XYZ file of C-alpha atoms in Angstrom:
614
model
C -32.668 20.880 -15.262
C -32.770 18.583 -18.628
C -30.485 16.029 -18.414
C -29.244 17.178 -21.770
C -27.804 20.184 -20.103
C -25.792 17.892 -17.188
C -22.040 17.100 -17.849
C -20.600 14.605 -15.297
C -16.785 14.996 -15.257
C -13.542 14.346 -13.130
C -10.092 15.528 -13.342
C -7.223 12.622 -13.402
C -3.661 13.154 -13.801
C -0.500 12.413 -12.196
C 0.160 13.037 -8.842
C 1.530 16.302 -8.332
C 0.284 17.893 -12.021
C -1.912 20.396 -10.857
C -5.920 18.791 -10.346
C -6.281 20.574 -7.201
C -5.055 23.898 -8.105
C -6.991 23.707 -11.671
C -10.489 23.063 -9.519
C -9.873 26.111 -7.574
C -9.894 27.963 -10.952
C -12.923 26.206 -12.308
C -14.866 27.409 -9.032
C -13.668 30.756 -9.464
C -14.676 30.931 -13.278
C -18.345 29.455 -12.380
C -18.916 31.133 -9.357
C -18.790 28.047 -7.339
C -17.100 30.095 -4.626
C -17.050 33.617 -3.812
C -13.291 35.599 -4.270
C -13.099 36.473 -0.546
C -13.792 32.867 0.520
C -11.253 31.148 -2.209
C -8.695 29.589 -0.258
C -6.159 26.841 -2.464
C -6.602 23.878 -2.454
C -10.536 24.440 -1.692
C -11.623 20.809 -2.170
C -9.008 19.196 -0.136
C -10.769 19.610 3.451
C -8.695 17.210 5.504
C -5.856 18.614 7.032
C -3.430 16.221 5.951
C -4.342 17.057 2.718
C -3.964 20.888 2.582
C -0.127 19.841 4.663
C 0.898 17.764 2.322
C -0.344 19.519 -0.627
C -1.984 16.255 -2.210
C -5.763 14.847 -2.893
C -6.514 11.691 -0.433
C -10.171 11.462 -0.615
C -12.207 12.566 -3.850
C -14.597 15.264 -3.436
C -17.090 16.006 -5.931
C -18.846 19.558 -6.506
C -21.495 21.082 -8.437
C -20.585 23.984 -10.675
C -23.181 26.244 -12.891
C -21.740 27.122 -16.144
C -23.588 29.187 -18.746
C -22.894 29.340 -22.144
C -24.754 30.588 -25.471
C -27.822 31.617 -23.904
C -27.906 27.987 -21.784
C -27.231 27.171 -18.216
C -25.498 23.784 -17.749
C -24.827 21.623 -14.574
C -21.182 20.350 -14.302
C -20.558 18.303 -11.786
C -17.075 17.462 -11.287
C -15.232 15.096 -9.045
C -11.692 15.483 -8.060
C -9.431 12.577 -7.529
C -6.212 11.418 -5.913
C -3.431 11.464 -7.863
C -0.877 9.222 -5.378
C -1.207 5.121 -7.252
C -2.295 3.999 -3.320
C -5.582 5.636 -4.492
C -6.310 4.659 -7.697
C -8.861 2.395 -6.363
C -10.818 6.085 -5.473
C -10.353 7.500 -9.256
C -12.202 4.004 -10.697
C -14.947 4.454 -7.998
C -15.369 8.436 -9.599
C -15.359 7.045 -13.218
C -18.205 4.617 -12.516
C -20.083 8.147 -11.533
C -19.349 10.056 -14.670
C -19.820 10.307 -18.667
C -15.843 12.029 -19.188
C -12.493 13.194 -18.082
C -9.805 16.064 -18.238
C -6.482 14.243 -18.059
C -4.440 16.835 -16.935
C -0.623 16.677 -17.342
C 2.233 18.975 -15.927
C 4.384 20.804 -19.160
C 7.258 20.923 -16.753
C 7.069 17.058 -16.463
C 5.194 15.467 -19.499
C 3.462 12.539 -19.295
C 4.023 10.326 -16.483
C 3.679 6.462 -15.308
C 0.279 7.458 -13.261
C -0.638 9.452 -16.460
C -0.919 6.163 -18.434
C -2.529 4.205 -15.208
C -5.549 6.322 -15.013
C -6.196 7.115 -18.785
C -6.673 2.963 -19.019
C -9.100 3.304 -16.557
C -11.072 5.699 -18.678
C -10.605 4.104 -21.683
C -11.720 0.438 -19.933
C -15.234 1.998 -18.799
C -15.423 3.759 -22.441
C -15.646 7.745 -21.084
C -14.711 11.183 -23.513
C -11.076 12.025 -22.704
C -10.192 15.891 -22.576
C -6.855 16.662 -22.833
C -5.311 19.425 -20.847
C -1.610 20.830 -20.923
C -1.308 22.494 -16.955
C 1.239 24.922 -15.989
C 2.083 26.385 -19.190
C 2.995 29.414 -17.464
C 6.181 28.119 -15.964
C 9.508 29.524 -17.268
C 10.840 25.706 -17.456
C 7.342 24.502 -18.952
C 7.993 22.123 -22.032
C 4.003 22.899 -24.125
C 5.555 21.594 -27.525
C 7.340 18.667 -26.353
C 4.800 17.731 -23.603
C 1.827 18.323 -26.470
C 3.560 16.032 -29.118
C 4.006 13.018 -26.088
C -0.058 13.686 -25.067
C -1.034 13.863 -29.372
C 1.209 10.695 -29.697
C -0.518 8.704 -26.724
C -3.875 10.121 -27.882
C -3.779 9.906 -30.997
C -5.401 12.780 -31.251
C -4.785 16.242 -32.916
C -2.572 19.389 -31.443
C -5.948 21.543 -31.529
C -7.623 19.096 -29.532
C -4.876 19.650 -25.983
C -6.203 22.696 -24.536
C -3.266 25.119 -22.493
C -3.929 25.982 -19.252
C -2.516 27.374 -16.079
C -4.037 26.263 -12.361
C -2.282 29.436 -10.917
C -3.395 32.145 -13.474
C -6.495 30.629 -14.460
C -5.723 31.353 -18.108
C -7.806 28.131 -20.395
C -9.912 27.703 -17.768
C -12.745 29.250 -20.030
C -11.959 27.518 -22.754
C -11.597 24.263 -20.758
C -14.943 24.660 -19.683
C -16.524 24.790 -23.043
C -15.032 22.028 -24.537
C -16.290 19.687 -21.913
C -19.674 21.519 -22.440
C -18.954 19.825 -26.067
C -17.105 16.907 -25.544
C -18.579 15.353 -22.700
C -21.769 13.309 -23.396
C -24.786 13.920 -21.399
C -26.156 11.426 -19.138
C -28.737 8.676 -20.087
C -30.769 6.424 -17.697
C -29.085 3.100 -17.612
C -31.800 0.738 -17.290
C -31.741 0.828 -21.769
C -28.445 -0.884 -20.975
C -29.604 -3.512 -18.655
C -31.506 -6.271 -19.878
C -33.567 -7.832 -17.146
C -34.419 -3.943 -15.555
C -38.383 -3.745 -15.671
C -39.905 -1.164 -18.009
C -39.827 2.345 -16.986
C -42.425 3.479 -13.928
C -42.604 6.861 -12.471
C -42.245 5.133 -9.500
C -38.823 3.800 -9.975
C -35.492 4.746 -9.203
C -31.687 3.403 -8.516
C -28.713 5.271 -7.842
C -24.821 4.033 -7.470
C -22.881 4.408 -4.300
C -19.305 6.385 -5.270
C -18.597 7.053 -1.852
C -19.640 7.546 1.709
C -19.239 9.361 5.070
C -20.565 9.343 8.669
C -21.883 12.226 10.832
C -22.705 11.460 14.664
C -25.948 13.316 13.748
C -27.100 12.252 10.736
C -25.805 8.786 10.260
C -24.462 7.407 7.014
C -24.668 9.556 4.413
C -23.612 8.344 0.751
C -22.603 9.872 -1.752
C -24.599 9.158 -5.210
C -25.313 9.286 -9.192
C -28.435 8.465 -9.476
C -28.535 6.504 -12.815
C -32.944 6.157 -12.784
C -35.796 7.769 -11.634
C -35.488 10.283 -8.866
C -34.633 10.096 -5.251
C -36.278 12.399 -2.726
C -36.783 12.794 1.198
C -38.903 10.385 2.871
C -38.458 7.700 0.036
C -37.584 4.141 0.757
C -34.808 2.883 -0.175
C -32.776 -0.211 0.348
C -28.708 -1.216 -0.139
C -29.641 -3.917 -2.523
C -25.986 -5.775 -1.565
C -25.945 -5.060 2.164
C -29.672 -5.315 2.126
C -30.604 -2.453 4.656
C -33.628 -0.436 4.279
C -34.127 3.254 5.191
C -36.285 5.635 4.941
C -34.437 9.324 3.085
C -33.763 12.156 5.499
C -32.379 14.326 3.117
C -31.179 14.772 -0.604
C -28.902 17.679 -1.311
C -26.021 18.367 -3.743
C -22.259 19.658 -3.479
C -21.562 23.537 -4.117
C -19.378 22.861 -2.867
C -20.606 22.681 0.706
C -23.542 19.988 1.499
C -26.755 22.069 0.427
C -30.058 20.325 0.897
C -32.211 20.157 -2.530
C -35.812 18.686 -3.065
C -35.257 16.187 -4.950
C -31.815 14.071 -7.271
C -33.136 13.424 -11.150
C -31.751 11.001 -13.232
C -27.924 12.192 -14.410
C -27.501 14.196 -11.152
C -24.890 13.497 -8.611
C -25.492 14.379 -4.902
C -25.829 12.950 -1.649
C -28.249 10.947 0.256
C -28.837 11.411 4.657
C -29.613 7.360 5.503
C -29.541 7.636 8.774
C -28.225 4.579 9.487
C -25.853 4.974 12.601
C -24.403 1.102 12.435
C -20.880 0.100 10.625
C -20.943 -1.941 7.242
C -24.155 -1.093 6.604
C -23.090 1.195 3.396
C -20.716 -0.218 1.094
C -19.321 1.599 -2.121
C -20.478 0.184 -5.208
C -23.724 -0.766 -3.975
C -27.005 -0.041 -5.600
C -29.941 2.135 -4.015
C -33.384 1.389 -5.006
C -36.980 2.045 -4.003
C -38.579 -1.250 -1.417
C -41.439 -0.533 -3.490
C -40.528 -0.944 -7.192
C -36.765 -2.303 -7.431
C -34.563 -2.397 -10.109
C -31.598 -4.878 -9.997
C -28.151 -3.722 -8.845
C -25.518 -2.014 -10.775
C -23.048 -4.617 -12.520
C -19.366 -4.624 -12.544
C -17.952 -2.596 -9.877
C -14.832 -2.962 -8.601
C -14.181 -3.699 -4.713
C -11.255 -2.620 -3.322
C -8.532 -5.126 -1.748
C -5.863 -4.658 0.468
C -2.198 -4.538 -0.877
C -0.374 -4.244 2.116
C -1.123 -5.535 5.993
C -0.141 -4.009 9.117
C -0.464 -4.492 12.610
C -1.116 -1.726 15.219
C -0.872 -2.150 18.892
C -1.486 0.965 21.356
C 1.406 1.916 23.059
C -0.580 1.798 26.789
C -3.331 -1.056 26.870
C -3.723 -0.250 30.693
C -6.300 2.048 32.000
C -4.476 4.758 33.403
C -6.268 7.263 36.543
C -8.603 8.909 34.452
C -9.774 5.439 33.084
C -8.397 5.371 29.849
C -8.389 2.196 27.777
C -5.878 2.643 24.482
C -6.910 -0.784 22.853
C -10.879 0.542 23.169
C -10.267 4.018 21.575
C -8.314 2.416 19.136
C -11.335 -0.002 18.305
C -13.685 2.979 18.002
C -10.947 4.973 16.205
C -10.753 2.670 13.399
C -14.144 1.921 13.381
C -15.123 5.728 12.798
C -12.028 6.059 10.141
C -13.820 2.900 8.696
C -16.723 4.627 7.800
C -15.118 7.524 5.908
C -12.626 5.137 4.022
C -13.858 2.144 2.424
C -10.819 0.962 1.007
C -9.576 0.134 5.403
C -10.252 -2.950 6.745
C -9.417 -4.272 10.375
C -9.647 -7.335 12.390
C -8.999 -7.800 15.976
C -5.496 -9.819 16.877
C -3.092 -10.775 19.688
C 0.081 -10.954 20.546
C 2.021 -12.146 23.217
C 4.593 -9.281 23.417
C 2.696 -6.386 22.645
C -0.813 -7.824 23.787
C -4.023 -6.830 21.955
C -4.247 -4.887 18.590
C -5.673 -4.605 15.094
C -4.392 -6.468 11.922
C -5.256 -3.816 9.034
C -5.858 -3.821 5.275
C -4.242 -0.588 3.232
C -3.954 0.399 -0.559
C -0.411 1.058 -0.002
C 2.128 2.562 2.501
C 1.265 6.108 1.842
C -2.313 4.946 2.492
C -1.351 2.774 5.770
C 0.823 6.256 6.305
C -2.432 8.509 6.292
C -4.380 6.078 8.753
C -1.677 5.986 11.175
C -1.423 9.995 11.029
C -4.782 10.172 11.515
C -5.069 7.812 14.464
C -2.394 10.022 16.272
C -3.460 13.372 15.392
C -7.460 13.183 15.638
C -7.951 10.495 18.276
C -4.643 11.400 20.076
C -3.296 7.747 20.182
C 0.213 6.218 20.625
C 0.638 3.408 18.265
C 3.461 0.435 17.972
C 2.630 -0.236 14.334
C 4.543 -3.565 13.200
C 6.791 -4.179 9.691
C 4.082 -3.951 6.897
C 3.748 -7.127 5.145
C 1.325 -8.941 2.062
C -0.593 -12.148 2.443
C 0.675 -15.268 1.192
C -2.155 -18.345 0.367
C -0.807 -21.240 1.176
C -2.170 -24.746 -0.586
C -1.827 -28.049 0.720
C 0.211 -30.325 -1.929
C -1.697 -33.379 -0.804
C -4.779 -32.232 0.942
C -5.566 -29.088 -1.731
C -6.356 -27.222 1.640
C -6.215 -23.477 1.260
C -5.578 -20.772 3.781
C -4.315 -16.947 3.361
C -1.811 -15.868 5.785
C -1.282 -12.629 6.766
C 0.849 -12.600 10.139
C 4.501 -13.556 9.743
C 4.408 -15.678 12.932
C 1.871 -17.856 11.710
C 3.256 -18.988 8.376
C 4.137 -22.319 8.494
C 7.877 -23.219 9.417
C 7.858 -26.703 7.193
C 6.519 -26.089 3.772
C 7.964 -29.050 1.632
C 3.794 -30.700 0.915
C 2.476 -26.700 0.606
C 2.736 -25.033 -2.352
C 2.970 -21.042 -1.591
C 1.677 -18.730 -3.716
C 2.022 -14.599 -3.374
C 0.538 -11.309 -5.288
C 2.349 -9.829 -8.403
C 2.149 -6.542 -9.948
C 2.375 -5.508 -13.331
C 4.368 -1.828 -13.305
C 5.891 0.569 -15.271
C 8.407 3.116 -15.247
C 8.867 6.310 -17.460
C 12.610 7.697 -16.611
C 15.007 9.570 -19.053
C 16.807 6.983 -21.220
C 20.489 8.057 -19.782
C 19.274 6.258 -16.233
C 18.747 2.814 -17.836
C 22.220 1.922 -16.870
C 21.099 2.543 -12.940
C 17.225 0.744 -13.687
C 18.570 -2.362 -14.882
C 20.218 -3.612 -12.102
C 18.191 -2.284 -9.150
C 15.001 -3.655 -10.935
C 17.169 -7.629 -11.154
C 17.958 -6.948 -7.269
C 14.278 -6.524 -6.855
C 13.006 -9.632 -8.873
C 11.780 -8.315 -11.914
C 10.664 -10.263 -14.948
C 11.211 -7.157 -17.861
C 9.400 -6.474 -20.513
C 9.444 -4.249 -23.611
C 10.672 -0.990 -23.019
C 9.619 1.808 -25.723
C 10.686 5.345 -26.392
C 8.446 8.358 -25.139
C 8.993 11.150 -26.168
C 12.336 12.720 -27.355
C 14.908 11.695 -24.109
C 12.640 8.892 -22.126
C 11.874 5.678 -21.876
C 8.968 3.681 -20.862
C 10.434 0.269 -19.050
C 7.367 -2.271 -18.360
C 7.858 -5.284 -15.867
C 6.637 -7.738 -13.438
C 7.482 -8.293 -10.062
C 6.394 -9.606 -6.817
C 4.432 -7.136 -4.252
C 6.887 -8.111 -1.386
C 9.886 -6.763 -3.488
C 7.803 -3.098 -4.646
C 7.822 -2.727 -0.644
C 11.513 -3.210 0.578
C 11.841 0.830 -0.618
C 11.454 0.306 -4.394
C 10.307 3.451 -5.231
C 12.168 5.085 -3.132
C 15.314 3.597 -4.351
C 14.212 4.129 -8.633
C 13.627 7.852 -7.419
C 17.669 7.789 -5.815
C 18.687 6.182 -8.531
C 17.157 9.071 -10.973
C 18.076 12.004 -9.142
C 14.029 12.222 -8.288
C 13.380 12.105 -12.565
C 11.595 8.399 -12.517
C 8.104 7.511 -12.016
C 6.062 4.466 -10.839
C 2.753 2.639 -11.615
C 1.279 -0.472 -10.787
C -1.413 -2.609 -10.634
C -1.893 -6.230 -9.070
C -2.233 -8.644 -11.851
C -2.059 -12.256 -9.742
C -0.730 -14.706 -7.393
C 2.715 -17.096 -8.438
C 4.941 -19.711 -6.473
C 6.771 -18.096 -4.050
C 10.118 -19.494 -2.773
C 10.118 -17.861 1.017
C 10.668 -18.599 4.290
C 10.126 -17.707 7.182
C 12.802 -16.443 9.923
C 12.299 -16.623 13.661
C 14.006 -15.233 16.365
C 14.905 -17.072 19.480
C 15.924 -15.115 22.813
C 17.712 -18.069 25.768
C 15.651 -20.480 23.557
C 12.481 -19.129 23.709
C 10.631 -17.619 20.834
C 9.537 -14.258 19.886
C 6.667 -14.275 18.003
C 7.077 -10.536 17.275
C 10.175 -10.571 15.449
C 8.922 -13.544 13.091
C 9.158 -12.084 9.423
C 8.839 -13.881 6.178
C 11.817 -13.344 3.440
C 12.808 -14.959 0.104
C 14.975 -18.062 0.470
C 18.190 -15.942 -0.960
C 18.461 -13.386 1.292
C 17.345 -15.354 4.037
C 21.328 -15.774 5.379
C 21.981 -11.736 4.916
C 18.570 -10.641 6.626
C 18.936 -13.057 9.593
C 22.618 -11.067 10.055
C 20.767 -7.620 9.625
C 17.934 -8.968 12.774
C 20.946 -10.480 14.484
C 22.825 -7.225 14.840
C 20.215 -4.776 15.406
C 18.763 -7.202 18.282
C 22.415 -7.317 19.428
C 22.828 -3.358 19.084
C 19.657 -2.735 20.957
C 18.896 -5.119 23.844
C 19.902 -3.809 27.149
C 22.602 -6.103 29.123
C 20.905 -7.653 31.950
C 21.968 -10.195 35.167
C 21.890 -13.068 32.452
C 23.699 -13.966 29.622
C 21.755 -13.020 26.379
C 21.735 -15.536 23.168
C 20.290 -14.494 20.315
C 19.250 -16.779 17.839
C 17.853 -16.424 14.849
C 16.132 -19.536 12.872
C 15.472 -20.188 9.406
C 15.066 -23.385 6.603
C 15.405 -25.630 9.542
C 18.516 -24.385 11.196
C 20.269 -21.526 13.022
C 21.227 -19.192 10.662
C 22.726 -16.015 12.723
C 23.658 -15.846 16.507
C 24.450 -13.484 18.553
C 25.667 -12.643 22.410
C 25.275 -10.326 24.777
C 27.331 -10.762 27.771
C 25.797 -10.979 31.383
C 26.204 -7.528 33.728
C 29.307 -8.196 36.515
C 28.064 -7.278 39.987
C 31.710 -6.846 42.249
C 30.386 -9.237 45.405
C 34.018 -8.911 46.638
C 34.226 -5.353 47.064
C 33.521 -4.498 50.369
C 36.369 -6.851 51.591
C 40.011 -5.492 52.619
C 42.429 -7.632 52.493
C 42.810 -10.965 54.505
C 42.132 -14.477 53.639
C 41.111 -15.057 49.708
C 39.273 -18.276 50.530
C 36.349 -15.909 51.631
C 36.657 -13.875 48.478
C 36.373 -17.544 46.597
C 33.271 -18.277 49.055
C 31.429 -15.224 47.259
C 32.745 -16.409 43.767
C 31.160 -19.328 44.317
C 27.890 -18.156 45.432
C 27.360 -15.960 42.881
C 28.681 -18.113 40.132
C 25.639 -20.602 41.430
C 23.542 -17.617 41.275
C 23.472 -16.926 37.736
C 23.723 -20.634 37.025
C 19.989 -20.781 38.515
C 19.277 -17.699 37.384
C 20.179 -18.343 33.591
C 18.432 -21.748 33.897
C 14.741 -20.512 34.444
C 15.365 -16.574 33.630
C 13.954 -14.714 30.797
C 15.011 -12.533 28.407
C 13.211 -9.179 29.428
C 12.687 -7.567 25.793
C 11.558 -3.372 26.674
C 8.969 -1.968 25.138
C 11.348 0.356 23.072
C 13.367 -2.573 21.358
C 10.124 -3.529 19.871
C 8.983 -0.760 18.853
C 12.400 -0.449 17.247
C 12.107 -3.774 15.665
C 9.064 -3.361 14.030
C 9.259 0.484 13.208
C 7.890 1.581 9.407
C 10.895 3.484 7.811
């Protein structure tokens, strides 16, 4: 097929408006799927997905659409509508030409709404409107239309109506991004130093990636030159691996092997490569035998939040079974179906051998976690999430990034400590300011302008730091709105930090484990909180108890938990009390030995109470 009859498009919105359940339509307007196999949510094939009724993991599909006498190839991606994966819509804009930004009537437009139409507008794409749900009793088309024409600045005509469940638009959806939606052209016009064009050439962009145990490594592509075919060899031009194609094939939406990808054409590519970090997303493919230079300026993806994960049994138990090994492999194999999770092997004295792990966000480090307990069957201690701190000697300049709790320095007077911000903002109706305000000061939050949208909200921009967006902000804006608010945000950069960190002693000795790092204000009121719930949760034992915990170079909160009473006297009936005192006094010496060289024993439970993710 001409390339001038390929449209490459993806559907963004807010989470929740409706991308899913519009897709289903398109595939049952085009064909895509046959009427007895529609199922909803057809695109969302993890399980977690189709439970929890959002998109985790974009999924692109080819759909045949024919119009005025013309076939034309649309191939459309869907995204992920949560903000943890707004790292997965950029990677789908790199691979296409425009968008449908879908918003919900019932709703209007929303904080993610804004988030993802900057991302189109940064990489320059044709924006569809589309007004979903219009056949809702409680649907608001006028008001929602005038919010959409108003951030657009386009005209009423232009927002087409639709409805996911009824599939009414769909048709008319359909053409206009027949119309509005540019075909594709081969980028090597746009780069500079690419060699002149040879038959021989070719280069496609990595969007995304999966693993089979049979086939390998197989990426998923746009292939921006040339042509890519089986038996063609091709090399990662950033990881620098060659390989030799197995297979080329497209989405429809199942994997279905073709002869050969053309320029403009998105589809998949069989590597056969069976080793981890091998693909990355973003990289460039290319022929060995006629290169052309890498595509610039994609985005990487970076952790926002750090957690660590410890099996719950590191012991081989009778049938051999090592926890800490499947949960190596485990992540490993999510590794190469997520590229936005990174791992590295850590230790710790209390709960032994684990993983410190990279996330998007806690609904991201949420989905891992499920995962790791439903499809590998694991039982995890997963500590307090937490963000990295870099850390810069005031003398020395010496820089290091710290990302466990217990190893941020206890003395920081010559360090200067530095820690992520976020730019964010917050659509909510205007009569919830009064309840914003303050929990948005409690948080930190440098505010900005806010601006009417629309007839009854407001849109309330601000800065604060990441630490604060994860002691239940959003959870807490959503309370405070009865559930109307909503969030965005983006990382911006790293500012002085005033923090410390708090340590917990048990008879003296410390507990790496508990070891969290807290602004300097609340240090005194969090120290209580870890005092009391120690205090509420360890288990008496033959020794006295004292809890301890340490901050800005002095003990901030104690606690103490008295020592169990054994009754050495009561097998005696009356007679002389001096023996009675004999026993007193033994036992007395007892525990004086005892508490001397005994440790606190600290279950398993009371840590995994400790460090449990609310």
């Amino acid at each position: 097929m001409e390339s001038r009859q390929i449209r490459n498009f993806s559907i963004i919105a807010h989470i929740d408006h409706g991308k899913s359940t519009l897709a289903d339509r398109l595939l049952e307007v085009t064909g895509a799927v046959p009427r007895r196999q529609m199922k909803e949510q057809f695109l969302d094939t993890m399980e977690l997905e189709r439970e929890r009724g959002i998109t985790i993991k974009m999924q692109p599909v080819r759909l045949t659409y024919h119009q005025q006498g013309e076939d034309y190839e649309l191939n459309l991606i869907d995204t992920p509508g949560h903000i943890d994966f707004s790292y997965e819509v950029s990677r789908s804009l790199k691979a296409v030409e425009g968008v449908v930004l879908l918003v919900d009537a019932t709703q209007g437009v929303q904080a993610q709404t804004l988030t993802v139409l900057s991302l189109a507008r940064e990489q320059g794409l044709a924006v569809i409107p589309a007004l979903n749900k219009i056949d809702l009793p409680v649907a608001r088309v006028e008001e929602t239309r005038a919010e959409i024409v108003k951030l657009l600045g386009c005209q009423p005509e232009e927002v087409i109506l639709v409805s996911g469940k009824t599939g009414a638009g769909a048709e008319a959806l359909l053409a206009e991004i027949v119309r509005r939606v540019p075909p594709p052209k081969e980028s090597r016009a746009e780069t500079k130093q690419a060699p002149s064009t040879g038959s021989g050439q070719a280069r496609a962009l990595v969007f995304d990636f999966e693993y089979s145990n049979h086939k390998g490594i197989i990426v998923y592509t746009r292939v921006l030159d040339g042509e890519l075919k089986k038996g063609d060899h091709l090399i990662f031009i950033a990881a620098g691996e060659k390989f030799t194609v197995q297979e080329v094939g497209i989405f429809s939406p199942a994997k279905k092997t073709v002869g050969s990808l053309s320029s403009g054409q998105i589809g998949y590519v069989v590597t056969g490569i069976k080793e981890r970090g091998q693909a990355k997303v973003g990289d460039t493919l290319t022929k060995v035998s006629a290169p052309l230079p890498a595509v610039p300026g994609y985005a990487l993806s970076r952790p926002v939040v750090w957690a660590s994960l410890y099996p719950a049994d590191q012991d081989a138990d009778g049938g051999g079974r090592d926890d800490f090994t499947l949960l190596r492999q485990a992540l490993e194999r999510l590794n190469l179906q997520d590229a936005a999770l990174s791992f590295e092997e850590e230790y710790s004295g209390a709960l032994g051998r684990g993983f410190r792990a990279g996330f998007l966000g806690m609904l991201h480090l949420e989905i891992i976690t499920e995962r790791l307990k439903r499809e590998f069957g694991l039982r995890l201690v997963i500590a307090t999430p937490t963000i990295s701190y870099r850390i810069t000697g005031k003398k020395t300049g010496q820089t290091e990034v710290i990302y466990s709790p217990h190893l941020f320095p206890t003395e920081t007077k010559d360090k200067q400590i530095w820690e992520p911000w976020i730019s964010a903002q917050i659509i909510a109706p205007h009569h919830y300011l009064g309840q914003i305000i303050p929990l948005l000061y409690d948080h930190e939050a440098v505010i900005g302008a806010t601006d009417n949208f629309g007839d009854d909200r407001t849109v309330i921009s601000l800065e604060m730091p990441l630490r604060e967006l994860m002691r239940h902000f959003f959870d807490q804006i959503k309370s405070v709105t009865a559930g109307f608010a909503s969030l965005s945000y983006e990382l911006i950069d790293e500012r002085p930090a005033e923090v410390t960190r708090l340590d917990v002693l048990l008879n003296g000795e410390l507990e790496a484990a508990f070891s969290r790092v807290v602004p300097v204000g609340r240090a005194a009121r969090e120290a209580e909180e870890i005092a009391d719930k120690l205090a509420e949760l360890l288990p008496r034992q033959l020794i006295t108890i004292k809890i301890q915990v340490t901050g800005l170079g002095r003990i901030i909160a104690a606690r103490s938990i008295s020592a169990l009473k054994k009754d050495v006297t009561g097998y005696l009936y009356g007679g002389d009390i001096t023996r009675k005192r004999k026993l007193w006094e033994k036992q007395k010496k007892g525990k004086k030995k005892m508490q001397a060289r005994g440790t606190v024993n600290v279950p398993h439970e009371v840590f995994l109470k400790m460090m449990k993710v609310d």
